[in-house]
Short mmCIF file of C-alpha atoms in Angstrom, two decimals:
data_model
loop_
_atom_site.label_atom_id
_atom_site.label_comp_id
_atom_site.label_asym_id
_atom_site.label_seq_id
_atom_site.Cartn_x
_atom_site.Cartn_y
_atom_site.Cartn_z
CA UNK F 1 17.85 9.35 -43.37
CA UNK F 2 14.05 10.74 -44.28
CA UNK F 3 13.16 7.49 -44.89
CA UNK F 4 14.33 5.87 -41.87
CA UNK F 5 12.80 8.92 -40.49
CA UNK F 6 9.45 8.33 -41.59
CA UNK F 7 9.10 4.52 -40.97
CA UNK F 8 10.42 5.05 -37.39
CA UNK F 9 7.49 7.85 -36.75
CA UNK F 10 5.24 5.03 -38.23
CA UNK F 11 5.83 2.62 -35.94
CA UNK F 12 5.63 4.81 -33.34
CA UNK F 13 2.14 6.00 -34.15
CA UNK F 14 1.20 1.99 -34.95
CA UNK F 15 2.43 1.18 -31.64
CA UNK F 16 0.38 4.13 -30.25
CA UNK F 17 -3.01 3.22 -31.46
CA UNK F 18 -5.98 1.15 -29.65
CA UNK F 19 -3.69 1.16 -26.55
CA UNK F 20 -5.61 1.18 -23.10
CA UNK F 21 -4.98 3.93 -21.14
CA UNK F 22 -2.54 2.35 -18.16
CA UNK F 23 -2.66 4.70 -15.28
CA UNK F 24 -0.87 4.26 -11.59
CA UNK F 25 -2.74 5.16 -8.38
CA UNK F 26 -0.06 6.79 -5.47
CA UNK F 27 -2.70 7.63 -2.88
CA UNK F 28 -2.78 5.18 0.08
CA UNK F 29 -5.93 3.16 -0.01
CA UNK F 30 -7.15 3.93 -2.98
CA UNK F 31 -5.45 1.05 -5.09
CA UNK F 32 -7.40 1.87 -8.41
CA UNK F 33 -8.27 5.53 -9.26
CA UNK F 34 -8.62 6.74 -12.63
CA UNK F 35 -6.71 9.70 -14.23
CA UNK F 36 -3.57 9.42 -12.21
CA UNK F 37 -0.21 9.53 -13.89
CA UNK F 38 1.90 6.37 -14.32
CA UNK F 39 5.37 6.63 -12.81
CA UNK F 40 8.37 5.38 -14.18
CA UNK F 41 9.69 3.82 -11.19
CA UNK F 42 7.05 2.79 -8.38
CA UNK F 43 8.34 0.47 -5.84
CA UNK F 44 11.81 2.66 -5.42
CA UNK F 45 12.83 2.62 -1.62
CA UNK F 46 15.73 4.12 0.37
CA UNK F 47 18.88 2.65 1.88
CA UNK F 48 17.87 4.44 4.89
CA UNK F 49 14.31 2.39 5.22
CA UNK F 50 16.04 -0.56 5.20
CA UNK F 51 18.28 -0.12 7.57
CA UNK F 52 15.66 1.18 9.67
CA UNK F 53 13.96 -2.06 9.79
CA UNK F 54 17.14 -4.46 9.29
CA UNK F 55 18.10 -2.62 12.66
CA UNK F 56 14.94 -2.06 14.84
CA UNK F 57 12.04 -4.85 13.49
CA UNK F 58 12.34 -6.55 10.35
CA UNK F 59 8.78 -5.88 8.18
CA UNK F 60 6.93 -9.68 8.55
CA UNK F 61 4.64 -10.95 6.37
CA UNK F 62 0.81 -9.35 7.48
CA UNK F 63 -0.72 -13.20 7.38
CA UNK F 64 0.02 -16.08 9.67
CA UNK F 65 0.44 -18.77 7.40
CA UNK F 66 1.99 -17.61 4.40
CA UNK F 67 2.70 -20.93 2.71
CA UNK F 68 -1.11 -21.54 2.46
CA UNK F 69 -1.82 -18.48 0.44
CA UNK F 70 -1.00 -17.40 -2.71
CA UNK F 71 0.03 -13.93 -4.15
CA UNK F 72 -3.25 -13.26 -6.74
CA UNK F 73 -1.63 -10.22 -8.08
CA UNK F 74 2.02 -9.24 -7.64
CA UNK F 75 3.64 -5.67 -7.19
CA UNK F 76 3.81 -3.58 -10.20
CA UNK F 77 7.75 -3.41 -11.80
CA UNK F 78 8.29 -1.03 -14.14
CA UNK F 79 11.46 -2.52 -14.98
CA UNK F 80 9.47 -6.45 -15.59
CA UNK F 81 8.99 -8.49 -18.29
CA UNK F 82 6.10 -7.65 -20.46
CA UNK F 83 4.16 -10.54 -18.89
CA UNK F 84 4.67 -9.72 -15.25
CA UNK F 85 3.63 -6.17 -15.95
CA UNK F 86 0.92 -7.46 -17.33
CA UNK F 87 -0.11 -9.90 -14.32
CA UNK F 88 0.19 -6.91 -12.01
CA UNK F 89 -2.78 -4.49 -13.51
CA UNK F 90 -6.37 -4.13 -12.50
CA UNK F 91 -8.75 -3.72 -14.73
CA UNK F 92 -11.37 -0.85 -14.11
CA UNK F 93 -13.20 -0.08 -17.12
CA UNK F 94 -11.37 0.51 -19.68
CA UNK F 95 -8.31 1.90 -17.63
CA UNK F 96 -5.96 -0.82 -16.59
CA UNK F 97 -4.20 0.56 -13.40
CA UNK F 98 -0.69 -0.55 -12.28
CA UNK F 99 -1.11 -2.77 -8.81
CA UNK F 100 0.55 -0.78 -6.09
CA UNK F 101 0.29 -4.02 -3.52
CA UNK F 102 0.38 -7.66 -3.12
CA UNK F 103 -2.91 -9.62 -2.82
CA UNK F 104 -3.43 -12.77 -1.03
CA UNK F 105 -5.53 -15.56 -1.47
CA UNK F 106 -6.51 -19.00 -0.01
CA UNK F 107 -6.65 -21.46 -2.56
CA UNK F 108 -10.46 -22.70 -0.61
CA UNK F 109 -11.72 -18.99 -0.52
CA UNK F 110 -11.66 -19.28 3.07
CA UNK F 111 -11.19 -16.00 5.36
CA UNK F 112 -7.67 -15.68 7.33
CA UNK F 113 -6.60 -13.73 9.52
CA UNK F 114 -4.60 -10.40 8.61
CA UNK F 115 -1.82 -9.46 11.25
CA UNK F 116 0.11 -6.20 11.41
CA UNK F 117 3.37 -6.49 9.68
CA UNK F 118 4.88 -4.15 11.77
CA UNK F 119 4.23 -2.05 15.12
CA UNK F 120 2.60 1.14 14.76
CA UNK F 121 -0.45 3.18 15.29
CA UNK F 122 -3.41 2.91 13.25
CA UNK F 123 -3.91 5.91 11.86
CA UNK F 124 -6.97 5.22 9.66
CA UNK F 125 -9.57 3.06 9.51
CA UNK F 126 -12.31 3.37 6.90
CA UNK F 127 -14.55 1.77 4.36
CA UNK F 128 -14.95 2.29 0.78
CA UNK F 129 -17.34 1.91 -1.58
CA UNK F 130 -15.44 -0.14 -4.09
CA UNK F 131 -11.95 -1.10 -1.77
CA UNK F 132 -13.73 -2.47 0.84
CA UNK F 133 -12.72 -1.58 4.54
CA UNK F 134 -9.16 -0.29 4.63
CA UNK F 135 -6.62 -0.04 7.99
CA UNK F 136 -3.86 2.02 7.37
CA UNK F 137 -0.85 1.46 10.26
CA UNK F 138 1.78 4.44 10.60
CA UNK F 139 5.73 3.31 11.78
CA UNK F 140 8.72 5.51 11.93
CA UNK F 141 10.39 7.70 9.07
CA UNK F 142 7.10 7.78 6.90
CA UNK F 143 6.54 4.13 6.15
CA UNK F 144 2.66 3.43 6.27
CA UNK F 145 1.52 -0.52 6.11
CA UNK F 146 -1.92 -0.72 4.30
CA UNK F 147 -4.37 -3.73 4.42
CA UNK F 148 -7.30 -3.35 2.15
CA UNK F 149 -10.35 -5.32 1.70
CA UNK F 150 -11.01 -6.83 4.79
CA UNK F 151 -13.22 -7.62 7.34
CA UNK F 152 -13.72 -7.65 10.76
CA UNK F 153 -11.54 -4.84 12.07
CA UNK F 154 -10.60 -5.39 15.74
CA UNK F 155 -8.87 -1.81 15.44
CA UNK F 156 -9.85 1.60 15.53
CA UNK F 157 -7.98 4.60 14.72
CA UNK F 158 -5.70 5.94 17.56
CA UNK F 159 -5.11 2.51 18.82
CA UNK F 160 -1.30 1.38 19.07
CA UNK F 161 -0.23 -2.10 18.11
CA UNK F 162 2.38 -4.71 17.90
CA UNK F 163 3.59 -6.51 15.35
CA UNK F 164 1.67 -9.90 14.96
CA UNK F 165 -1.36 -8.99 16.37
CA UNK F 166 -4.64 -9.91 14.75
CA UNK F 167 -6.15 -6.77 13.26
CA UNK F 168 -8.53 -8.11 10.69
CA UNK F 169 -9.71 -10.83 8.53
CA UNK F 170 -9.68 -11.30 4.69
CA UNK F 171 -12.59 -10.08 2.56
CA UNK F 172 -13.97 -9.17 -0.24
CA UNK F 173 -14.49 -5.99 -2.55
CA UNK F 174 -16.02 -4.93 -5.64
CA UNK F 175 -12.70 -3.24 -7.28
CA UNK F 176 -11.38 -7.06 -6.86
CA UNK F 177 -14.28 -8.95 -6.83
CA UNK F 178 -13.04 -12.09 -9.06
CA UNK F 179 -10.23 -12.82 -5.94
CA UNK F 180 -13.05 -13.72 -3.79
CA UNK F 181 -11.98 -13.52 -0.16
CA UNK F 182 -8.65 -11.94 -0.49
CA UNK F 183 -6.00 -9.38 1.27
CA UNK F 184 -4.78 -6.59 -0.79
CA UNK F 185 -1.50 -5.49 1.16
CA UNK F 186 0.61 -2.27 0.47
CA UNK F 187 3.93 -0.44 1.71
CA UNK F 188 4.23 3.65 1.42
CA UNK F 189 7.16 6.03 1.90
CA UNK F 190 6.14 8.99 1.97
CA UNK F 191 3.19 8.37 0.24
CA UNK F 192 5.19 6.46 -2.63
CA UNK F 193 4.43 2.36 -3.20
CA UNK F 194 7.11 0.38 -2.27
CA UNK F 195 7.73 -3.42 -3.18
CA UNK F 196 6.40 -5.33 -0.54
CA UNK F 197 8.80 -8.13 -1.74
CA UNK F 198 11.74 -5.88 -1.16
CA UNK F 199 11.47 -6.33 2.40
CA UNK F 200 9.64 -9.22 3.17
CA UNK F 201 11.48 -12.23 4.33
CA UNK F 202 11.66 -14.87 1.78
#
């Protein structure tokens, strides 16, 4: 029993060592910010959401065109394989942060346009330094649709809109700068990430 003991604390501390530190960002618009905690189940969402938009409007995808783009980096899982995991960090440093969105790309690295998945009021519109310009829309029971990195905001903060309508265009940012013109699209509840591809229609 010691020795079992023993090599299982080995392996544990070889397991341990010359890790990178893997850390998950939970504050809307802020995708990749060092020191945060990782949590052991991002993406978890409520029965309630979804009947909330199974029965008033269904979340749509924020791009016109989706079968022209493709996803760059996926939605964090904690619960995936060890290579999808791995195909949904960003790399900041040496901190690898878990990807609390979806990003879109078009395979010429031409700009699109980036629609509001759902109707709400935009509740903040901002730019930062590494993220780019970031418009955050605000819907019933806490959900908050997030579009980050893009350009050419035709909303400002207080406005009200409708699902569909034009509200940006892809851009570019320095956290993501090897995606080239790109959307970075998230989901909150309650300030939580949710799986974008939990509600999205297929």
């Amino acid at each position: 029993m010691a020795a079992a003991a023993i090599i299982v604390t080995l392996m544990w501390l070889y397991q341990g060592s010359g890790q990178l530190e893997i850390v998950e960002d939970n504050q809307p618009g802020q995708e990749a910010t060092e020191g945060s905690e990782i949590a052991e189940q991002p993406g978890a969402i409520d029965e309630e959401t979804l009947e909330v938009l199974a029965g008033n409007e269904t979340l749509q995808w924020p791009v016109l065109n989706r079968d022209e783009l493709v996803v760059a980096t996926p939605f964090y899982e904690a619960d995936a394989s060890n290579e999808e995991r791995q195909a949904a960090m960003v790399q900041v440093g040496n901190t690898y942060t878990a990807h609390m969105g979806i990003d879109f790309t078009q395979a010429e690295d031409q700009p699109f346009d980036v629609l509001a998945a759902m109707s709400g009021k935009v509740s903040h519109v901002d730019q930062h330094p590494t993220n780019g310009f970031v418009v955050e829309i605000s819907h019933p029971d806490s959900i908050v649709t997030i579009y980050q990195g893009v350009s050419d905001v035709t909303v400002k903060t207080g406005d009200e809109v409708k699902q569909g309508t034009i509200i940006a265009k892809s851009g570019r940012n320095e956290l993501e700068k090897e995606l080239g013109n790109h959307l970075h699209f998230e989901i909150r509840q309650n300030g939580e990430a949710v799986n974008p591809g939990l509600l999205l229609p297929e």
